[in-house]
Short mmCIF file of C-alpha atoms in Angstrom, two decimals:
data_model
loop_
_atom_site.label_atom_id
_atom_site.label_comp_id
_atom_site.label_asym_id
_atom_site.label_seq_id
_atom_site.Cartn_x
_atom_site.Cartn_y
_atom_site.Cartn_z
CA UNK Z 1 0.00 0.00 0.00
CA UNK Z 2 2.85 2.38 0.81
CA UNK Z 3 4.38 1.83 -2.62
CA UNK Z 4 1.03 2.51 -4.30
CA UNK Z 5 0.61 5.67 -2.22
CA UNK Z 6 4.03 6.92 -3.33
CA UNK Z 7 3.25 6.03 -6.93
CA UNK Z 8 -0.07 7.88 -6.70
CA UNK Z 9 1.57 11.01 -5.29
CA UNK Z 10 4.19 10.93 -8.03
CA UNK Z 11 1.54 10.47 -10.73
CA UNK Z 12 -0.51 13.31 -9.25
CA UNK Z 13 2.50 15.60 -9.26
CA UNK Z 14 3.27 14.77 -12.91
CA UNK Z 15 -0.35 15.30 -13.97
CA UNK Z 16 -0.45 18.67 -12.24
CA UNK Z 17 2.82 19.82 -13.77
CA UNK Z 18 2.09 18.58 -17.29
CA UNK Z 19 -1.60 19.44 -17.79
CA UNK Z 20 -3.84 22.47 -17.49
CA UNK Z 21 -4.27 21.63 -13.81
CA UNK Z 22 -0.93 23.37 -13.37
CA UNK Z 23 -2.66 26.66 -14.12
CA UNK Z 24 -5.61 26.05 -11.78
CA UNK Z 25 -5.49 27.52 -8.28
CA UNK Z 26 -4.13 25.11 -5.67
CA UNK Z 27 -7.45 25.28 -3.81
CA UNK Z 28 -9.29 23.93 -6.87
CA UNK Z 29 -6.81 21.10 -7.32
CA UNK Z 30 -7.16 20.20 -3.66
CA UNK Z 31 -10.97 20.28 -3.96
CA UNK Z 32 -10.86 17.86 -6.92
CA UNK Z 33 -8.57 15.51 -5.02
CA UNK Z 34 -10.65 15.56 -1.84
CA UNK Z 35 -13.84 15.00 -3.84
CA UNK Z 36 -12.27 12.08 -5.71
CA UNK Z 37 -10.89 10.56 -2.51
CA UNK Z 38 -14.27 10.91 -0.80
CA UNK Z 39 -16.02 9.10 -3.65
CA UNK Z 40 -13.41 6.33 -3.81
CA UNK Z 41 -13.38 5.82 -0.04
CA UNK Z 42 -17.19 5.78 0.02
CA UNK Z 43 -17.28 3.07 -2.61
CA UNK Z 44 -14.58 1.13 -0.76
CA UNK Z 45 -16.52 1.41 2.52
CA UNK Z 46 -19.64 0.01 0.88
CA UNK Z 47 -17.75 -2.84 -0.83
CA UNK Z 48 -15.95 -3.87 2.37
CA UNK Z 49 -18.99 -3.33 4.65
CA UNK Z 50 -17.23 -0.74 6.81
CA UNK Z 51 -20.22 1.56 7.27
CA UNK Z 52 -20.18 2.11 11.03
CA UNK Z 53 -18.41 4.95 12.81
CA UNK Z 54 -18.04 5.28 16.58
CA UNK Z 55 -18.15 8.97 17.53
CA UNK Z 56 -15.66 9.75 20.29
CA UNK Z 57 -13.55 12.77 21.15
CA UNK Z 58 -10.47 10.94 19.83
CA UNK Z 59 -12.11 9.97 16.53
CA UNK Z 60 -13.45 13.49 15.88
CA UNK Z 61 -10.17 15.19 16.84
CA UNK Z 62 -8.27 12.74 14.64
CA UNK Z 63 -10.56 13.46 11.68
CA UNK Z 64 -10.21 17.21 12.19
CA UNK Z 65 -6.42 16.96 12.40
CA UNK Z 66 -6.16 14.76 9.31
CA UNK Z 67 -8.62 16.89 7.37
CA UNK Z 68 -7.43 20.36 8.28
CA UNK Z 69 -3.71 19.97 8.89
CA UNK Z 70 -2.62 16.97 6.85
CA UNK Z 71 -4.91 17.23 3.85
CA UNK Z 72 -5.69 20.91 3.60
CA UNK Z 73 -2.58 22.75 4.76
CA UNK Z 74 0.13 20.35 3.59
CA UNK Z 75 -1.37 19.69 0.16
CA UNK Z 76 -2.01 23.38 -0.46
CA UNK Z 77 1.59 24.12 0.45
CA UNK Z 78 2.91 21.24 -1.70
CA UNK Z 79 0.89 22.22 -4.77
CA UNK Z 80 1.91 25.85 -4.37
CA UNK Z 81 5.56 24.78 -4.23
CA UNK Z 82 5.42 22.53 -7.29
CA UNK Z 83 3.60 25.21 -9.29
CA UNK Z 84 6.03 27.95 -8.24
CA UNK Z 85 9.37 26.11 -8.35
CA UNK Z 86 10.87 23.33 -10.44
CA UNK Z 87 9.99 19.92 -9.11
CA UNK Z 88 13.68 19.04 -8.88
CA UNK Z 89 14.13 21.91 -6.43
CA UNK Z 90 11.34 20.86 -4.05
CA UNK Z 91 11.28 17.12 -4.66
CA UNK Z 92 13.95 16.50 -2.04
CA UNK Z 93 11.56 17.75 0.64
CA UNK Z 94 9.52 14.59 0.09
CA UNK Z 95 12.43 12.49 1.36
CA UNK Z 96 12.10 14.23 4.72
CA UNK Z 97 8.46 13.17 5.20
CA UNK Z 98 9.28 10.05 7.27
CA UNK Z 99 11.65 12.11 9.41
CA UNK Z 100 8.93 14.63 10.26
CA UNK Z 101 6.43 11.82 10.83
CA UNK Z 102 8.63 10.15 13.42
CA UNK Z 103 9.60 13.45 15.08
CA UNK Z 104 5.95 14.40 15.50
CA UNK Z 105 5.03 10.91 16.72
CA UNK Z 106 7.71 11.22 19.40
CA UNK Z 107 6.61 14.73 20.39
CA UNK Z 108 2.84 14.31 20.16
CA UNK Z 109 2.24 10.62 20.84
CA UNK Z 110 5.15 9.75 23.13
CA UNK Z 111 6.59 7.14 20.75
CA UNK Z 112 10.09 5.84 21.47
CA UNK Z 113 12.87 7.06 19.18
CA UNK Z 114 15.06 4.07 18.31
CA UNK Z 115 18.77 4.09 17.55
CA UNK Z 116 18.26 2.46 14.15
CA UNK Z 117 15.83 5.21 13.13
CA UNK Z 118 18.28 7.90 14.23
CA UNK Z 119 21.02 6.34 12.07
CA UNK Z 120 18.62 6.00 9.12
CA UNK Z 121 17.42 9.57 9.63
CA UNK Z 122 20.99 10.86 9.55
CA UNK Z 123 21.55 9.10 6.22
CA UNK Z 124 18.32 10.55 4.79
CA UNK Z 125 19.26 14.07 5.87
CA UNK Z 126 22.80 13.66 4.47
CA UNK Z 127 21.29 12.44 1.18
CA UNK Z 128 19.00 15.45 0.97
CA UNK Z 129 21.92 17.79 1.70
CA UNK Z 130 24.03 16.03 -0.94
CA UNK Z 131 21.27 16.31 -3.56
CA UNK Z 132 20.64 19.96 -2.70
CA UNK Z 133 24.29 21.00 -2.85
CA UNK Z 134 25.46 18.88 -5.79
CA UNK Z 135 26.24 20.90 -8.91
CA UNK Z 136 23.55 20.82 -11.56
CA UNK Z 137 24.62 19.60 -14.99
CA UNK Z 138 23.59 21.72 -17.93
CA UNK Z 139 21.63 19.78 -20.51
CA UNK Z 140 22.43 20.90 -24.03
CA UNK Z 141 20.17 20.42 -26.99
CA UNK Z 142 22.05 18.84 -29.91
CA UNK Z 143 19.05 18.70 -32.24
#
């Protein structure tokens, strides 16, 4: 599922950069994505018979956080970045997503930070720094 999610995000980014969606306001693009996700998840819920929802403070606060912070704010910011800058300039930020996820899970949820994650995180950050600082090769057109 994680691989399909990454593939979907990459495909979405390419579609936005290479079609007329690139000229649409980021709010419209987000609306289309949320509408499509709502329809697909509704169909999935019906097909898998997952139609019940227990209303608790935790479930409502989780939905609000995922809807307002994760979906709304982060996607608006991402689409603004990929429409404003070259994807190669902002693409490296995506590699930091797991780092931020673990940092926030430690801070907000009290998760334990393991040594192996710290070592892996250091390598990810070093890779992002390397990609950001490496000289860009000029591509010449020989046609």
